[in-house]
PDB file of C-alpha atoms in Angstrom:
ATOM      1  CA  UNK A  15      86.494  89.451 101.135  1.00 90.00           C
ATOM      2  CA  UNK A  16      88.571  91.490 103.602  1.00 97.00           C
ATOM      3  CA  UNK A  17      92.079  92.348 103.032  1.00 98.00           C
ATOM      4  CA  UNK A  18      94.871  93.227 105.609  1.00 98.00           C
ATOM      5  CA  UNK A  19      98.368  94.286 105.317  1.00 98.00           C
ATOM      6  CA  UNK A  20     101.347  92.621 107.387  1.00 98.00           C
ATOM      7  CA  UNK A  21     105.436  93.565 107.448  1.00 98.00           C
ATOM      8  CA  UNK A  22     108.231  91.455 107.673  1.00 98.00           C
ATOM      9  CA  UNK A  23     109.721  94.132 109.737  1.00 98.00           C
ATOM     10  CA  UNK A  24     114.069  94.633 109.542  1.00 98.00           C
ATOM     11  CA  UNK A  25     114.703  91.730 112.025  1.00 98.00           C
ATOM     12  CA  UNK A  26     112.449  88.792 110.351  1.00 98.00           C
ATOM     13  CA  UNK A  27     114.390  90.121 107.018  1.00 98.00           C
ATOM     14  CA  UNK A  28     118.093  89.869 108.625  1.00 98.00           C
ATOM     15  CA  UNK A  29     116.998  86.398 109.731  1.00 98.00           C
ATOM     16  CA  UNK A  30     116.263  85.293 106.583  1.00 98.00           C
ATOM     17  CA  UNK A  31     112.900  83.939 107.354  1.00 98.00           C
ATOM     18  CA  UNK A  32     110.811  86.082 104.979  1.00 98.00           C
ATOM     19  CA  UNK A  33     110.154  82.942 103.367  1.00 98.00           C
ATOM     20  CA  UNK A  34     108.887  81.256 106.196  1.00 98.00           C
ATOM     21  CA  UNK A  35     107.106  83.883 107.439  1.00 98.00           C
ATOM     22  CA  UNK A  36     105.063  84.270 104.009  1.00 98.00           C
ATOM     23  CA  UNK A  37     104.717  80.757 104.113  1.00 98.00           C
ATOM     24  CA  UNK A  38     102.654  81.103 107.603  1.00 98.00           C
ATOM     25  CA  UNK A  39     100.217  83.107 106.364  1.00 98.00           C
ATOM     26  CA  UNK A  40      99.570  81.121 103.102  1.00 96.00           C
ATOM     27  CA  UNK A  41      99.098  78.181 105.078  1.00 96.00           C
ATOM     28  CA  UNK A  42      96.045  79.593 106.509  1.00 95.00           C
ATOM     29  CA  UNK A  43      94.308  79.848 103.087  1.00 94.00           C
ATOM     30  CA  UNK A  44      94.789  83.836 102.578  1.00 96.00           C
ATOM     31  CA  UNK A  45      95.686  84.465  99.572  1.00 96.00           C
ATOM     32  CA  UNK A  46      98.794  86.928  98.447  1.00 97.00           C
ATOM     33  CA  UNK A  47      97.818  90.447  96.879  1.00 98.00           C
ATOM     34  CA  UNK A  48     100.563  91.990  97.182  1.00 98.00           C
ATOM     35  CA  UNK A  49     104.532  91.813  97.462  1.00 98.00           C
ATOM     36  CA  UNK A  50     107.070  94.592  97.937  1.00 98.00           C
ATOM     37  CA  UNK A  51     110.698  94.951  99.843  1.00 98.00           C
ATOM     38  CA  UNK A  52     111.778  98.185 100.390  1.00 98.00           C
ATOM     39  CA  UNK A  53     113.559 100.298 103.045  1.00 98.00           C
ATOM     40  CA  UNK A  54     111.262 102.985 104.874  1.00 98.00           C
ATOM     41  CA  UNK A  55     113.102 106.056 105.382  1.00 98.00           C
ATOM     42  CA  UNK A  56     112.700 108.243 108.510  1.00 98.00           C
ATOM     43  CA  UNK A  57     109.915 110.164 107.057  1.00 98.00           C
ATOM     44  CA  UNK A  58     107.960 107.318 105.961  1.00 98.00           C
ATOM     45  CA  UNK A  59     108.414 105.338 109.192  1.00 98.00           C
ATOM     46  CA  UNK A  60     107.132 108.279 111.326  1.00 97.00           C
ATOM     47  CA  UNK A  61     104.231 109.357 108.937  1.00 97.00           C
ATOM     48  CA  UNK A  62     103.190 105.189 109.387  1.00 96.00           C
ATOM     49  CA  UNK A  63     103.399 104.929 113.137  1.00 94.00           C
ATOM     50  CA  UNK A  64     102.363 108.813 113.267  1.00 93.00           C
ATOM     51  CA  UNK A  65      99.404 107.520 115.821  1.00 91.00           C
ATOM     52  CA  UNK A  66     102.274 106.649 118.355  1.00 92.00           C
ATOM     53  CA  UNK A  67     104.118 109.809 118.389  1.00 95.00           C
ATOM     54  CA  UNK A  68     105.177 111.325 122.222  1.00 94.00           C
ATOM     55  CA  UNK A  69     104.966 108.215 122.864  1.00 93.00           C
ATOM     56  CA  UNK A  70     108.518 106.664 125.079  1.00 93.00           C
ATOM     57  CA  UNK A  71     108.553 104.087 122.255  1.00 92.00           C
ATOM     58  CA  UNK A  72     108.573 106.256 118.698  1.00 95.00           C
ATOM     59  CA  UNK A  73     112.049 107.177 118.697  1.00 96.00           C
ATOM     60  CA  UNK A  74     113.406 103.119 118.975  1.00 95.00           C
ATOM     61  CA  UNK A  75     110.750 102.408 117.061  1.00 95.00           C
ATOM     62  CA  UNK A  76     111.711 104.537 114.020  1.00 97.00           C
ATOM     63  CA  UNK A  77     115.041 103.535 113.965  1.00 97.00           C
ATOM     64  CA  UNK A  78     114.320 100.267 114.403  1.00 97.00           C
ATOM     65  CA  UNK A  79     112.095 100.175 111.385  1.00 97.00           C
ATOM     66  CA  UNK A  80     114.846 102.126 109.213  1.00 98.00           C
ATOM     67  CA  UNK A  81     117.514  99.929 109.752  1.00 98.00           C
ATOM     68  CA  UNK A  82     117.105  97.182 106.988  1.00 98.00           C
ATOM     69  CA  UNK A  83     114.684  96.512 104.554  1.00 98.00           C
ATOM     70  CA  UNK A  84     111.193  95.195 105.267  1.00 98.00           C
ATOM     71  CA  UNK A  85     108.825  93.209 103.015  1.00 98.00           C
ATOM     72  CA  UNK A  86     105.136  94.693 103.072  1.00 98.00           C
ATOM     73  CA  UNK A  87     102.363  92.128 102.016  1.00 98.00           C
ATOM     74  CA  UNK A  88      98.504  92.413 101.200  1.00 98.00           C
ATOM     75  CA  UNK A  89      96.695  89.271 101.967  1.00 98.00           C
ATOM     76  CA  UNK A  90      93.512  88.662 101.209  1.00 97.00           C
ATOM     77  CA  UNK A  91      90.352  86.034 102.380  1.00 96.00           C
ATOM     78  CA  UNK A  92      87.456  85.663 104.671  1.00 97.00           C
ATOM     79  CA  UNK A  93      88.406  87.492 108.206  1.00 97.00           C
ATOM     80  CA  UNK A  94      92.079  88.159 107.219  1.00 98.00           C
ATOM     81  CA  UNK A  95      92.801  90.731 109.800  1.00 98.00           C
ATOM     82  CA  UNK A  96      91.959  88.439 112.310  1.00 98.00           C
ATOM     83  CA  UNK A  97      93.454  85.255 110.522  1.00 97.00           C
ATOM     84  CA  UNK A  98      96.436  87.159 110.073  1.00 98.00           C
ATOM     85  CA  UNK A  99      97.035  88.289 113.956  1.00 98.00           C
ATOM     86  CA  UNK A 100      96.431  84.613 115.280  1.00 97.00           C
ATOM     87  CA  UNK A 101      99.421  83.647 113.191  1.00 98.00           C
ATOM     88  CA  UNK A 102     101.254  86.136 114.382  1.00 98.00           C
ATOM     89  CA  UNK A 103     100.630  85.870 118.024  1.00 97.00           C
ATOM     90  CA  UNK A 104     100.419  88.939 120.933  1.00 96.00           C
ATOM     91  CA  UNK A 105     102.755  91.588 120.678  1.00 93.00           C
ATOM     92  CA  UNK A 106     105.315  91.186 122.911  1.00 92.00           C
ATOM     93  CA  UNK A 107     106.824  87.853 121.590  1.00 94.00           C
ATOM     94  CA  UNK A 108     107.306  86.212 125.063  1.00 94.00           C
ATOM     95  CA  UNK A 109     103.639  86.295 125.696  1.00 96.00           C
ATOM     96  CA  UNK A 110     102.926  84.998 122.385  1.00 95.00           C
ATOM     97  CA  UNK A 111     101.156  81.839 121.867  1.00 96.00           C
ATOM     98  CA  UNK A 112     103.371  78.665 121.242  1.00 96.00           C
ATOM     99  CA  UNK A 113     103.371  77.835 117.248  1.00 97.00           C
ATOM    100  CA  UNK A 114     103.110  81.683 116.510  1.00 98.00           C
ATOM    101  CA  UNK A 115     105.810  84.097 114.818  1.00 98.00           C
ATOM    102  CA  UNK A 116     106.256  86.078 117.233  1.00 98.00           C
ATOM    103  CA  UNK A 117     106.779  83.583 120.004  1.00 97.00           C
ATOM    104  CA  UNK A 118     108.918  80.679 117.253  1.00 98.00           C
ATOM    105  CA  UNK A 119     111.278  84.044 115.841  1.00 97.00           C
ATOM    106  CA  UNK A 120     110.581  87.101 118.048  1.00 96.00           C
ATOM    107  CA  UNK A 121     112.521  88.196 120.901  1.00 94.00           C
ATOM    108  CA  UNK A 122     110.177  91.285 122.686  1.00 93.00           C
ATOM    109  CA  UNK A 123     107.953  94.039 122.010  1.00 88.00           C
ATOM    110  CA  UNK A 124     109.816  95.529 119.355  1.00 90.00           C
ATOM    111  CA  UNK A 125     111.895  93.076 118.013  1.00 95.00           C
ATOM    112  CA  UNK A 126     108.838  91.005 117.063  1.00 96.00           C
ATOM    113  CA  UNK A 127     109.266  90.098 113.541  1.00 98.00           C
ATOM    114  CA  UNK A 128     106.230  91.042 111.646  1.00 98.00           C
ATOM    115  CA  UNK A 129     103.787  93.773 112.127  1.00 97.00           C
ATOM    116  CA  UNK A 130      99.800  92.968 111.119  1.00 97.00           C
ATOM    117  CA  UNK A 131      97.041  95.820 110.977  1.00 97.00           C
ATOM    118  CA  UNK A 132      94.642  96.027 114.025  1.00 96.00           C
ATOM    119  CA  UNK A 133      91.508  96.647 112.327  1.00 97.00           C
ATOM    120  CA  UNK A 134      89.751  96.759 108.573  1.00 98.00           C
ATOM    121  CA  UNK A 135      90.377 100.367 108.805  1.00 97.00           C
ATOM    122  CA  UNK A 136      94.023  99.921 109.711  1.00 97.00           C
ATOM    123  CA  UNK A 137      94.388  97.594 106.769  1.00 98.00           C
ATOM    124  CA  UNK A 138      93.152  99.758 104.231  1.00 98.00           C
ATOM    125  CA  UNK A 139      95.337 102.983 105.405  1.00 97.00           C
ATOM    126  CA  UNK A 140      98.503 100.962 105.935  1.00 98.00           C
ATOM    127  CA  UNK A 141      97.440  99.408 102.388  1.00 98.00           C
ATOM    128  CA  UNK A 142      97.363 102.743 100.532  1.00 98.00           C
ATOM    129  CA  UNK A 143     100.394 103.552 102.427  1.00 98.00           C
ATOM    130  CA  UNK A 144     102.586 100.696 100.808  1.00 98.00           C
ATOM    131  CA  UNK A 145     101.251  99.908  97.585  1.00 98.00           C
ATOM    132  CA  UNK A 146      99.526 101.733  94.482  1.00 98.00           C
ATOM    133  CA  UNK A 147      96.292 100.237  93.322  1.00 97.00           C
ATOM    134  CA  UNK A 148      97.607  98.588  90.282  1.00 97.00           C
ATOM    135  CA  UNK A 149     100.139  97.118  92.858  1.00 98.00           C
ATOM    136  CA  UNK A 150      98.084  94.771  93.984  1.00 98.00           C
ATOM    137  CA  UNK A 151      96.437  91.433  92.567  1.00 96.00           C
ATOM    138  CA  UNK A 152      93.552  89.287  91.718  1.00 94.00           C
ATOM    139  CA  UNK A 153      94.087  85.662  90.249  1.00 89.00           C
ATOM    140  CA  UNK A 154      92.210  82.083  90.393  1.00 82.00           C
ATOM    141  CA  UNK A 155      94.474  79.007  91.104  1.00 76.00           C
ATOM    142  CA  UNK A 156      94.004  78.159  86.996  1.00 77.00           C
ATOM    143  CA  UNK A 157      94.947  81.434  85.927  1.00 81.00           C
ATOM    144  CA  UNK A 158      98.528  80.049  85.453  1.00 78.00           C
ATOM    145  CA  UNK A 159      97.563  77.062  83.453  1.00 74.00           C
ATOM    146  CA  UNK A 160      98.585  77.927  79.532  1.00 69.00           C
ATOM    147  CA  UNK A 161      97.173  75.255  77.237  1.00 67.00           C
ATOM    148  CA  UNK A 162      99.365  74.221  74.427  1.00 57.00           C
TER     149      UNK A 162
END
């Protein structure tokens, strides 16, 4: 099973569609790991996109992703990383596929609404990066059922 790591980034939070978002993603049959909403400070942001620093981008970029809270997820199933970035659609929203996130809630390259990881490897750094190991969660679809 591969895993993969995607953000609700600050403007699919202040839209109120983390829900929906989340919901995208299940609907695909990957399954949910991992939760957590928090609020990257500076350091944090730049340390995560540290592969894009000099770049004419970083600066927006980190305050973009320091202005609200985001909502990091694990998901996990067969091909994930590439499950996970066909829901999501291309980068810059307006070239996104129609029936994606990024083209139904994004408005550009930035302001896209979710960020996914590229690659396996990507997934497990940004992984690490947002949650500890006992963060993160294995269940079957019964595990819920109590008998009485």
């Amino acid at each position: 099973m591969e895993r993969t790591c995607v953000l609700v980034k600050p403007d699919g939070v202040c839209k109120n569609i983390v829900g929906t978002v989340l919901s995208r993603f299940a609907q695909t049959g990957l399954l949910l790991r991992g939760l957590r909403m928090l609020r990257l400070t500076p350091a944090q942001a730049e340390e995560f996109y540290g592969e894009h620093k000099g770049k004419p981008f970083y600066a927006p970029l980190i305050g973009f992703m320091t202005s609200a809270p985001i909502v990091a997820t694990v998901w996990e199933g067969p091909e994930a990383v590439a499950k996970a970035r066909s829901v999501m659609g291309a980068t810059n929203s307006p070239e996104a596929s129609v029936g994606t996130i990024r083209r139904d809630f994004g408005t550009n390259n930035r302001y896209n609404v979710v960020h996914g990881s590229d690659s396996v490897v990507s997934a497990q750094r940004e992984i690490r990066f947002f949650f500890k190991p006992d963060e993160l969660f294995t269940y079957q679809e019964n595990d819920w059922k109590v008998e009485k």
